[in-house]
């Protein structure tokens, strides 16, 4: 905490207040760690929580989390292997200043850490959706070895979360210009901002990524997404040579190999498929 504060004091909050957001992340995790207790749920999953705030419900919360992780792993065809710490952040860190008000996943050493705000415990369905979303990031990071672009990771995470809203779907179909290109989508998802005016853009970007993931799942099944992620990380000499000869980035090459699609075709096809859906399938 002190080192993080001194960094900001010396260099300022950074471009777009980036350092301030990271300081808030460190602060929330530090406050939680001082008050928390950690229990082992399985050999790969642990739960960190503030005892007074869970009021004896830690076994039930652990069960919700484990069931959510198991479901995601089954859908993507993944065998649990990455050590994962699920941290329920201290209630006092919930607030309008929170840098990630819906939760986040971050790689630590030697484990992946999922941090969720305390308020999610008020609704078990919402909590399980958040666990599913963030655990999908654990899986994507592990399979693709950090090579997958953000839009691919969010395509998987939003898909497994199953949170698609009708107003955004209607906007996409009524206003085609709101459907972003691959570069535009990646920019919105990675250039996060605390600017209130951009929150709707960010929400639409997550929804678009989810629709792309949903289209791929409809095309060849959810389990093939795991193969797609694996192909993005493919480091065999023959694959590296082919990528170079064809001048394809990792994602383009993996899409061609697994789905016989270019990125441009994927985005166009996913849009048409989404708008052709009956509204009762949302």
Coordinates of C-alpha atoms in Angstrom, one line a residue:
X1 CA 0.0 0.0 0.0
X2 CA 2.7 2.5 1.0
X3 CA 4.8 1.7 -2.1
X4 CA 1.7 2.1 -4.3
X5 CA 0.9 5.5 -2.7
X6 CA 4.4 6.8 -3.1
X7 CA 4.4 5.8 -6.7
X8 CA 1.3 7.9 -7.3
X9 CA 2.6 10.7 -5.1
X10 CA 5.8 10.9 -7.3
X11 CA 4.3 10.3 -10.8
X12 CA 0.7 11.3 -10.5
X13 CA -2.4 9.3 -11.4
X14 CA -1.2 8.6 -14.9
X15 CA -2.9 8.8 -18.3
X16 CA -6.6 8.4 -17.8
X17 CA -6.1 8.0 -14.1
X18 CA -4.7 4.5 -14.8
X19 CA -2.4 4.5 -11.7
X20 CA -5.3 5.6 -9.5
X21 CA -7.4 2.6 -10.6
X22 CA -4.5 0.3 -9.8
X23 CA -4.0 1.9 -6.4
X24 CA -7.7 1.3 -5.7
X25 CA -7.3 -2.4 -6.7
X26 CA -4.3 -2.8 -4.4
X27 CA -6.1 -0.9 -1.6
X28 CA -9.1 -3.2 -1.8
X29 CA -7.1 -6.4 -1.8
X30 CA -4.9 -5.1 1.0
X31 CA -7.8 -4.2 3.3
X32 CA -9.4 -7.6 2.6
X33 CA -6.2 -9.5 3.3
X34 CA -5.8 -7.9 6.7
X35 CA -9.3 -9.0 7.8
X36 CA -9.7 -12.2 5.9
X37 CA -9.6 -16.0 6.4
X38 CA -8.8 -18.4 3.5
X39 CA -10.2 -21.9 3.2
X40 CA -9.3 -24.6 0.7
X41 CA -12.3 -25.7 -1.3
X42 CA -10.5 -28.2 -3.5
X43 CA -6.9 -28.8 -4.4
X44 CA -7.2 -26.1 -7.1
X45 CA -9.8 -23.6 -5.6
X46 CA -9.5 -21.6 -2.4
X47 CA -11.9 -19.0 -0.9
X48 CA -10.8 -15.8 0.8
X49 CA -13.4 -14.0 2.8
X50 CA -14.0 -11.7 5.8
X51 CA -15.6 -14.0 8.5
X52 CA -17.8 -11.4 10.1
X53 CA -19.3 -10.4 6.7
X54 CA -20.1 -14.0 5.6
X55 CA -21.7 -14.8 8.9
X56 CA -21.1 -18.5 8.7
X57 CA -22.2 -18.9 5.1
X58 CA -18.7 -19.6 3.7
X59 CA -19.5 -23.3 3.0
X60 CA -22.6 -22.3 1.0
X61 CA -20.7 -19.6 -0.9
X62 CA -17.9 -22.1 -1.6
X63 CA -20.5 -24.5 -3.0
X64 CA -21.9 -21.8 -5.3
X65 CA -18.4 -21.0 -6.5
X66 CA -17.4 -24.6 -7.1
X67 CA -20.6 -25.5 -9.0
X68 CA -20.1 -22.4 -11.2
X69 CA -16.5 -23.3 -12.0
X70 CA -17.4 -26.9 -12.7
X71 CA -20.2 -25.9 -15.1
X72 CA -17.9 -23.5 -17.0
X73 CA -15.1 -26.2 -17.2
X74 CA -17.6 -28.8 -18.5
X75 CA -19.0 -26.4 -21.2
X76 CA -15.5 -25.5 -22.5
X77 CA -14.0 -28.9 -22.2
X78 CA -11.5 -28.0 -19.5
X79 CA -9.9 -30.0 -16.8
X80 CA -9.3 -27.9 -13.6
X81 CA -5.6 -27.4 -13.2
X82 CA -4.8 -23.7 -12.6
X83 CA -4.6 -22.8 -8.9
X84 CA -7.3 -20.2 -8.3
X85 CA -8.0 -18.0 -5.3
X86 CA -11.5 -16.5 -5.2
X87 CA -11.5 -13.5 -2.9
X88 CA -14.7 -11.8 -1.7
X89 CA -13.5 -8.3 -1.1
X90 CA -14.2 -6.6 2.2
X91 CA -17.6 -4.8 2.3
X92 CA -15.9 -1.4 3.0
X93 CA -14.2 -1.6 -0.4
X94 CA -17.6 -1.5 -2.2
X95 CA -18.3 2.0 -3.4
X96 CA -18.6 4.3 -6.4
X97 CA -14.8 4.6 -6.4
X98 CA -14.2 0.9 -7.0
X99 CA -12.0 0.3 -10.0
X100 CA -13.8 -2.9 -11.0
X101 CA -17.3 -2.8 -9.6
X102 CA -18.4 -6.1 -11.1
X103 CA -15.2 -8.1 -10.2
X104 CA -12.0 -9.0 -12.0
X105 CA -9.4 -11.7 -12.6
X106 CA -5.7 -11.1 -12.3
X107 CA -2.7 -13.4 -12.7
X108 CA -0.6 -13.7 -9.5
X109 CA 2.3 -16.0 -8.6
X110 CA 1.7 -18.9 -8.4
X111 CA -2.1 -18.7 -8.9
X112 CA -4.9 -16.9 -10.6
X113 CA -6.9 -14.6 -8.4
X114 CA -10.6 -13.7 -8.9
X115 CA -11.8 -10.7 -6.8
X116 CA -15.6 -10.1 -6.4
X117 CA -17.3 -7.2 -4.6
X118 CA -19.2 -8.1 -1.5
X119 CA -22.6 -6.9 -2.7
X120 CA -22.8 -9.8 -5.2
X121 CA -23.5 -12.1 -2.2
X122 CA -26.9 -10.6 -1.9
X123 CA -28.0 -12.5 -5.1
X124 CA -26.8 -16.0 -5.6
X125 CA -27.6 -16.0 -9.3
X126 CA -25.7 -12.8 -9.9
X127 CA -22.8 -14.1 -7.8
X128 CA -22.7 -17.3 -9.8
X129 CA -22.7 -15.4 -13.1
X130 CA -19.8 -13.3 -11.9
X131 CA -17.8 -16.4 -10.8
X132 CA -18.5 -18.0 -14.2
X133 CA -17.4 -14.9 -16.1
X134 CA -14.2 -14.6 -14.2
X135 CA -13.3 -18.3 -14.1
X136 CA -13.7 -18.3 -17.9
X137 CA -10.9 -15.7 -17.8
X138 CA -8.8 -18.1 -15.8
X139 CA -9.4 -20.8 -18.4
X140 CA -8.7 -18.6 -21.4
X141 CA -5.5 -17.2 -19.8
X142 CA -4.3 -20.7 -19.1
X143 CA -5.2 -22.3 -22.4
X144 CA -4.1 -19.4 -24.6
X145 CA -1.1 -18.6 -22.5
X146 CA -2.0 -14.9 -22.5
X147 CA -1.9 -14.7 -26.3
X148 CA -5.6 -14.3 -26.8
X149 CA -6.8 -10.7 -27.5
X150 CA -9.2 -9.2 -25.0
X151 CA -12.3 -9.6 -27.3
X152 CA -11.7 -13.3 -27.6
X153 CA -11.5 -13.7 -23.8
X154 CA -14.6 -11.7 -23.3
X155 CA -16.4 -13.7 -26.0
X156 CA -15.9 -16.8 -23.9
X157 CA -16.6 -15.1 -20.5
X158 CA -19.8 -13.3 -21.5
X159 CA -21.0 -16.5 -23.3
X160 CA -20.7 -18.6 -20.2
X161 CA -22.1 -15.9 -18.0
X162 CA -25.4 -16.0 -20.0
X163 CA -26.1 -12.3 -19.6
X164 CA -27.5 -10.9 -22.8
X165 CA -29.9 -7.9 -22.7
X166 CA -32.7 -7.1 -25.1
X167 CA -32.1 -3.3 -25.4
X168 CA -28.5 -3.8 -26.6
X169 CA -29.5 -6.5 -29.0
X170 CA -32.2 -4.2 -30.4
X171 CA -29.7 -1.4 -30.7
X172 CA -27.2 -3.5 -32.6
X173 CA -29.8 -4.7 -35.1
X174 CA -31.5 -1.3 -35.5
X175 CA -28.3 0.7 -35.7
X176 CA -25.6 -1.4 -37.5
X177 CA -23.0 1.3 -37.0
X178 CA -22.9 0.4 -33.2
X179 CA -21.5 -3.1 -34.2
X180 CA -17.7 -2.5 -33.9
X181 CA -14.9 -3.9 -36.1
X182 CA -12.4 -6.2 -34.5
X183 CA -9.9 -3.3 -33.9
X184 CA -12.5 -1.0 -32.5
X185 CA -13.8 -3.7 -30.2
X186 CA -10.4 -4.5 -28.9
X187 CA -9.7 -0.8 -28.3
X188 CA -12.9 -0.3 -26.2
X189 CA -12.3 -3.4 -24.1
X190 CA -8.6 -2.6 -23.4
X191 CA -8.8 1.2 -23.1
X192 CA -11.0 1.2 -20.0
X193 CA -12.0 4.5 -18.6
X194 CA -13.8 5.8 -15.5
X195 CA -15.5 8.3 -17.7
X196 CA -19.3 8.0 -17.1
X197 CA -20.0 8.9 -20.7
X198 CA -18.1 5.8 -21.9
X199 CA -19.9 3.2 -19.7
X200 CA -22.5 2.5 -22.3
X201 CA -19.9 2.0 -24.9
X202 CA -18.0 -0.5 -22.7
X203 CA -21.2 -2.4 -21.9
X204 CA -22.1 -2.7 -25.6
X205 CA -18.5 -3.9 -26.3
X206 CA -18.9 -6.7 -23.7
X207 CA -22.3 -7.6 -25.2
X208 CA -20.9 -7.7 -28.7
X209 CA -18.0 -9.9 -27.6
X210 CA -20.5 -12.2 -26.0
X211 CA -22.6 -12.4 -29.1
X212 CA -19.5 -13.4 -31.1
X213 CA -18.8 -16.1 -28.6
X214 CA -22.4 -17.3 -28.8
X215 CA -22.2 -17.4 -32.6
X216 CA -19.1 -19.6 -32.5
X217 CA -20.7 -21.9 -29.9
X218 CA -23.8 -22.2 -32.1
X219 CA -21.6 -22.9 -35.1
X220 CA -19.5 -25.8 -33.7
X221 CA -20.4 -26.2 -30.0
X222 CA -19.0 -24.6 -26.8
X223 CA -16.2 -27.2 -26.3
X224 CA -14.5 -26.2 -29.5
X225 CA -13.8 -22.8 -28.0
X226 CA -11.2 -24.5 -25.9
X227 CA -9.5 -25.8 -29.1
X228 CA -9.6 -22.4 -30.6
X229 CA -7.9 -20.9 -27.5
X230 CA -5.3 -23.7 -27.7
X231 CA -4.6 -23.0 -31.4
X232 CA -4.0 -19.3 -30.6
X233 CA -1.2 -20.4 -28.3
X234 CA 0.2 -23.0 -30.7
X235 CA 4.0 -22.7 -30.8
X236 CA 4.9 -25.6 -33.0
X237 CA 7.5 -24.7 -35.7
X238 CA 5.2 -25.6 -38.5
X239 CA 2.5 -23.3 -37.2
X240 CA 4.9 -20.4 -36.7
X241 CA 6.1 -20.8 -40.3
X242 CA 2.6 -21.0 -41.7
X243 CA 1.6 -17.9 -39.7
X244 CA 4.6 -16.0 -41.1
X245 CA 4.1 -17.1 -44.7
X246 CA 0.4 -16.2 -44.6
X247 CA 1.1 -13.0 -42.7
X248 CA -1.6 -13.9 -40.2
X249 CA -1.7 -13.0 -36.5
X250 CA -2.4 -15.8 -33.9
X251 CA -6.1 -15.1 -33.8
X252 CA -6.6 -15.0 -37.5
X253 CA -4.7 -18.2 -38.0
X254 CA -6.5 -20.0 -35.2
X255 CA -9.9 -18.9 -36.6
X256 CA -9.0 -20.3 -40.0
X257 CA -7.8 -23.6 -38.6
X258 CA -10.7 -24.2 -36.3
X259 CA -13.6 -22.5 -37.8
X260 CA -12.5 -21.8 -41.4
X261 CA -13.3 -18.1 -40.9
X262 CA -11.3 -14.8 -41.1
X263 CA -11.8 -12.2 -38.3
X264 CA -13.7 -10.0 -40.8
X265 CA -16.0 -12.9 -41.8
X266 CA -16.6 -13.8 -38.1
X267 CA -17.7 -10.3 -37.2
X268 CA -20.0 -10.0 -40.2
X269 CA -21.5 -13.5 -39.8
X270 CA -22.0 -13.1 -36.1
X271 CA -23.9 -9.9 -36.7
X272 CA -26.2 -11.4 -39.3
X273 CA -26.8 -14.5 -37.2
X274 CA -27.6 -12.4 -34.1
X275 CA -30.1 -10.2 -35.9
X276 CA -31.8 -13.2 -37.5
X277 CA -32.5 -14.7 -34.1
X278 CA -36.1 -14.9 -32.8
X279 CA -36.5 -12.6 -29.8
X280 CA -37.6 -15.5 -27.7
X281 CA -34.1 -17.0 -28.0
X282 CA -32.5 -14.2 -26.2

